[in-house]
Amino acid sequence: MEIVVSGIRPTGNLHLGNYFGAMQNFVKMQDTSNCYFFIADYHSLTTHPTPADLHGNVKQVLVEYLACGLDPEKSTLYLQSDLPETAELYLFLNMNAYTGELERCTSFKDKIRSQPDNVNAGLLTYPTLMAADIIIHKAHKVPVGKDQEQHLEMTRTFANRFNRMYKVDYFPEPVAYNFGEQLVKIPGLDGSTKMGKSEGEGNAIFLFDAPEVIRKKVMKAVTDSGPTEPNQPKAQAIENLFGLMKALSTPDTLQFFENQYQACSIRYGDMKKQLAEDVIKFTTPFRERILDLLQNEAYLSKVVNMGKEKAHASASKTVQEVREIIGFKAF
Ligand code: TYM
């Protein structure tokens, strides 16, 4: 059976980008594949969270995984830090990852710009840790958003390099995957092309946002003064609003505002009101389940322990075999 692996960093609540780029696929894939979904808490250490924040964020994302419909009976749901085998495979992969290729990675270059005071080695080797996460279960498919495409390319490079170096056909070549379509990139509300947790205030809508928060954020979304002639290309911020509407509203609603845009009669206030209500309709059931699950510590602990055991069975086998391939032998 096809093996699927993916994870999300616990650095805040899940936003609509995480949902449409990743989570939606996780939920669909668990019925047909052997899925491993984890919370990438090792990766989140690059931003130096406090111990209390780290734990709180891990709990929140775990609850959100479950609220979105991940089923611990169907998939293996686990914490990355419950699988120290990952750290060992990461060490092995780092020996064959070159600083030049790591420095050229777009996400690393972005971090140098966005956090010049904290360019740590964990950021540089972020792609090798991610590769270890994926190949430790010998994955074939990795459901992710468009922003992770390059990381998947690097994962294939590291997996192939290992196979070549040791003249084995051990690791499969994993591919970035979106259910039946191209990889997704959900835009932000602030006119930037990506919704993200580390973007500024007002960029992201979280599944856990209360209705009044969603209304406020959407009504504040960046727009322009409107088109003045038919077929005028849309500014990025307007493209973004339409992009969000495409993900969340009905095709009829989208078409209605598209026609108004083309006729130069669009009122962005009306469009945003409609979008806000469509977002609220979409997020409310998630929010209710999240609030419920947050109270259920005993269930969360059961889920985590079950996932840890299942993930360990798969990972320890891989690491044992990798050790033998590399040449570590018992005396
Ligand atoms: P992270 O935590 O930044 O994002 C989690 C997932 O959400 C997707 N995503 C988006 N998709 C569409 N539009 C957006 N605006 C948007 N924002 C985020 C991301 O593409 C991702 O799929 N490095 C990963 C976590 C990770 C991982 C892995 C993923 C660690 N190891 C192994 C897959 C396999 C990350 O930081 O994702």
PDB file of C-alpha atoms in Angstrom, residues 138-244:
ATOM      1  CA  LYS A 138       9.795   5.202   3.106  1.00  0.00           C
ATOM      2  CA  ALA A 139       7.014   7.493   1.891  1.00  0.00           C
ATOM      3  CA  HIS A 140       5.743   7.725  -1.680  1.00  0.00           C
ATOM      4  CA  LYS A 141       3.482  10.766  -1.392  1.00  0.00           C
ATOM      5  CA  VAL A 142       3.724  13.904   0.731  1.00  0.00           C
ATOM      6  CA  PRO A 143       0.623  16.116   0.848  1.00  0.00           C
ATOM      7  CA  VAL A 144       1.873  19.716   1.170  1.00  0.00           C
ATOM      8  CA  GLY A 145       1.201  23.213  -0.124  1.00  0.00           C
ATOM      9  CA  LYS A 146       3.095  24.840  -2.978  1.00  0.00           C
ATOM     10  CA  ASP A 147       5.647  26.451  -0.624  1.00  0.00           C
ATOM     11  CA  GLN A 148       7.092  23.022   0.252  1.00  0.00           C
ATOM     12  CA  GLU A 149       7.809  21.986  -3.332  1.00  0.00           C
ATOM     13  CA  GLN A 150      11.520  22.758  -3.152  1.00  0.00           C
ATOM     14  CA  HIS A 151      11.873  20.867   0.139  1.00  0.00           C
ATOM     15  CA  LEU A 152      10.434  17.807  -1.576  1.00  0.00           C
ATOM     16  CA  GLU A 153      12.897  18.181  -4.433  1.00  0.00           C
ATOM     17  CA  MET A 154      15.693  18.211  -1.871  1.00  0.00           C
ATOM     18  CA  THR A 155      14.226  15.166  -0.144  1.00  0.00           C
ATOM     19  CA  ARG A 156      14.412  13.291  -3.436  1.00  0.00           C
ATOM     20  CA  THR A 157      18.005  14.446  -3.882  1.00  0.00           C
ATOM     21  CA  PHE A 158      18.996  13.158  -0.433  1.00  0.00           C
ATOM     22  CA  ALA A 159      17.133   9.863  -0.843  1.00  0.00           C
ATOM     23  CA  ASN A 160      18.657   9.233  -4.284  1.00  0.00           C
ATOM     24  CA  ARG A 161      22.095  10.230  -3.092  1.00  0.00           C
ATOM     25  CA  PHE A 162      21.881   7.716  -0.254  1.00  0.00           C
ATOM     26  CA  ASN A 163      20.814   4.975  -2.668  1.00  0.00           C
ATOM     27  CA  ARG A 164      23.664   5.835  -5.061  1.00  0.00           C
ATOM     28  CA  MET A 165      26.345   6.188  -2.397  1.00  0.00           C
ATOM     29  CA  TYR A 166      25.616   2.815  -0.896  1.00  0.00           C
ATOM     30  CA  LYS A 167      24.600   1.158  -4.173  1.00  0.00           C
ATOM     31  CA  VAL A 168      21.197   0.182  -2.843  1.00  0.00           C
ATOM     32  CA  ASP A 169      17.635   0.672  -3.995  1.00  0.00           C
ATOM     33  CA  TYR A 170      16.383   1.409  -0.523  1.00  0.00           C
ATOM     34  CA  PHE A 171      14.480   4.708  -0.349  1.00  0.00           C
ATOM     35  CA  PRO A 172      11.593   5.430  -2.763  1.00  0.00           C
ATOM     36  CA  GLU A 173      11.388   8.885  -4.400  1.00  0.00           C
ATOM     37  CA  PRO A 174       8.668  10.826  -2.558  1.00  0.00           C
ATOM     38  CA  VAL A 175       6.586  13.432  -4.392  1.00  0.00           C
ATOM     39  CA  ALA A 176       4.715  16.505  -3.183  1.00  0.00           C
ATOM     40  CA  TYR A 177       1.046  15.755  -3.616  1.00  0.00           C
ATOM     41  CA  ASN A 178      -2.297  17.467  -3.799  1.00  0.00           C
ATOM     42  CA  PHE A 179      -5.395  15.369  -4.245  1.00  0.00           C
ATOM     43  CA  GLY A 180      -5.899  15.213  -7.985  1.00  0.00           C
ATOM     44  CA  GLU A 181      -4.676  18.747  -8.673  1.00  0.00           C
ATOM     45  CA  GLN A 182      -1.726  21.099  -8.677  1.00  0.00           C
ATOM     46  CA  LEU A 183      -0.178  22.146  -5.363  1.00  0.00           C
ATOM     47  CA  VAL A 184      -2.110  24.918  -3.645  1.00  0.00           C
ATOM     48  CA  LYS A 185      -1.084  28.341  -2.376  1.00  0.00           C
ATOM     49  CA  ILE A 186      -3.732  30.216  -0.389  1.00  0.00           C
ATOM     50  CA  PRO A 187      -3.169  33.987  -0.387  1.00  0.00           C
ATOM     51  CA  GLY A 188      -3.208  36.323   2.631  1.00  0.00           C
ATOM     52  CA  LEU A 189      -5.685  39.090   3.443  1.00  0.00           C
ATOM     53  CA  ASP A 190      -2.999  41.762   3.516  1.00  0.00           C
ATOM     54  CA  GLY A 191      -2.244  41.687  -0.213  1.00  0.00           C
ATOM     55  CA  SER A 192       0.668  39.253   0.115  1.00  0.00           C
ATOM     56  CA  THR A 193       0.557  36.121  -1.989  1.00  0.00           C
ATOM     57  CA  LYS A 194       0.774  33.673   0.902  1.00  0.00           C
ATOM     58  CA  MET A 195      -1.278  33.141   4.011  1.00  0.00           C
ATOM     59  CA  GLY A 196       1.196  32.286   6.769  1.00  0.00           C
ATOM     60  CA  LYS A 197       1.590  32.164  10.525  1.00  0.00           C
ATOM     61  CA  SER A 198       4.680  34.326  10.572  1.00  0.00           C
ATOM     62  CA  GLU A 199       3.248  36.975   8.254  1.00  0.00           C
ATOM     63  CA  GLY A 200       1.946  40.171   9.819  1.00  0.00           C
ATOM     64  CA  GLU A 201      -1.236  40.730  11.802  1.00  0.00           C
ATOM     65  CA  GLY A 202      -4.361  40.463   9.658  1.00  0.00           C
ATOM     66  CA  ASN A 203      -2.780  38.202   7.034  1.00  0.00           C
ATOM     67  CA  ALA A 204      -4.192  34.865   8.172  1.00  0.00           C
ATOM     68  CA  ILE A 205      -7.592  33.469   9.113  1.00  0.00           C
ATOM     69  CA  PHE A 206      -7.350  30.647  11.634  1.00  0.00           C
ATOM     70  CA  LEU A 207      -9.782  27.732  11.874  1.00  0.00           C
ATOM     71  CA  PHE A 208     -10.139  28.635  15.554  1.00  0.00           C
ATOM     72  CA  ASP A 209     -10.969  32.331  14.977  1.00  0.00           C
ATOM     73  CA  ALA A 210     -14.301  33.438  16.462  1.00  0.00           C
ATOM     74  CA  PRO A 211     -16.901  34.744  13.968  1.00  0.00           C
ATOM     75  CA  GLU A 212     -16.459  38.378  15.043  1.00  0.00           C
ATOM     76  CA  VAL A 213     -12.687  38.085  14.561  1.00  0.00           C
ATOM     77  CA  ILE A 214     -13.185  36.668  11.071  1.00  0.00           C
ATOM     78  CA  ARG A 215     -15.587  39.478  10.117  1.00  0.00           C
ATOM     79  CA  LYS A 216     -13.115  42.091  11.341  1.00  0.00           C
ATOM     80  CA  LYS A 217     -10.154  40.548   9.527  1.00  0.00           C
ATOM     81  CA  VAL A 218     -11.978  40.075   6.234  1.00  0.00           C
ATOM     82  CA  MET A 219     -13.496  43.562   6.267  1.00  0.00           C
ATOM     83  CA  LYS A 220      -9.991  44.983   6.764  1.00  0.00           C
ATOM     84  CA  ALA A 221      -8.535  43.016   3.813  1.00  0.00           C
ATOM     85  CA  VAL A 222      -6.567  45.169   1.386  1.00  0.00           C
ATOM     86  CA  THR A 223      -8.391  46.233  -1.820  1.00  0.00           C
ATOM     87  CA  ASP A 224      -8.018  48.987  -4.420  1.00  0.00           C
ATOM     88  CA  SER A 225     -10.345  51.620  -5.859  1.00  0.00           C
ATOM     89  CA  GLY A 226     -11.890  49.147  -8.311  1.00  0.00           C
ATOM     90  CA  PRO A 227     -11.618  48.496 -12.039  1.00  0.00           C
ATOM     91  CA  THR A 228     -12.310  51.370 -14.425  1.00  0.00           C
ATOM     92  CA  GLU A 229     -12.494  49.433 -17.677  1.00  0.00           C
ATOM     93  CA  PRO A 230     -13.608  45.915 -18.699  1.00  0.00           C
ATOM     94  CA  ASN A 231     -11.022  43.095 -18.579  1.00  0.00           C
ATOM     95  CA  GLN A 232      -8.670  45.137 -16.456  1.00  0.00           C
ATOM     96  CA  PRO A 233      -6.113  42.802 -14.813  1.00  0.00           C
ATOM     97  CA  LYS A 234      -6.618  42.401 -11.075  1.00  0.00           C
ATOM     98  CA  ALA A 235      -4.155  43.826  -8.560  1.00  0.00           C
ATOM     99  CA  GLN A 236      -2.554  41.180  -6.313  1.00  0.00           C
ATOM    100  CA  ALA A 237      -4.763  42.014  -3.306  1.00  0.00           C
ATOM    101  CA  ILE A 238      -7.910  41.653  -5.435  1.00  0.00           C
ATOM    102  CA  GLU A 239      -6.614  38.445  -6.963  1.00  0.00           C
ATOM    103  CA  ASN A 240      -6.208  37.250  -3.363  1.00  0.00           C
ATOM    104  CA  LEU A 241      -9.807  38.004  -2.406  1.00  0.00           C
ATOM    105  CA  PHE A 242     -11.020  36.096  -5.449  1.00  0.00           C
ATOM    106  CA  GLY A 243      -8.593  33.285  -4.601  1.00  0.00           C
ATOM    107  CA  LEU A 244     -10.051  32.991  -1.099  1.00  0.00           C
TER     108      LEU A 244
END
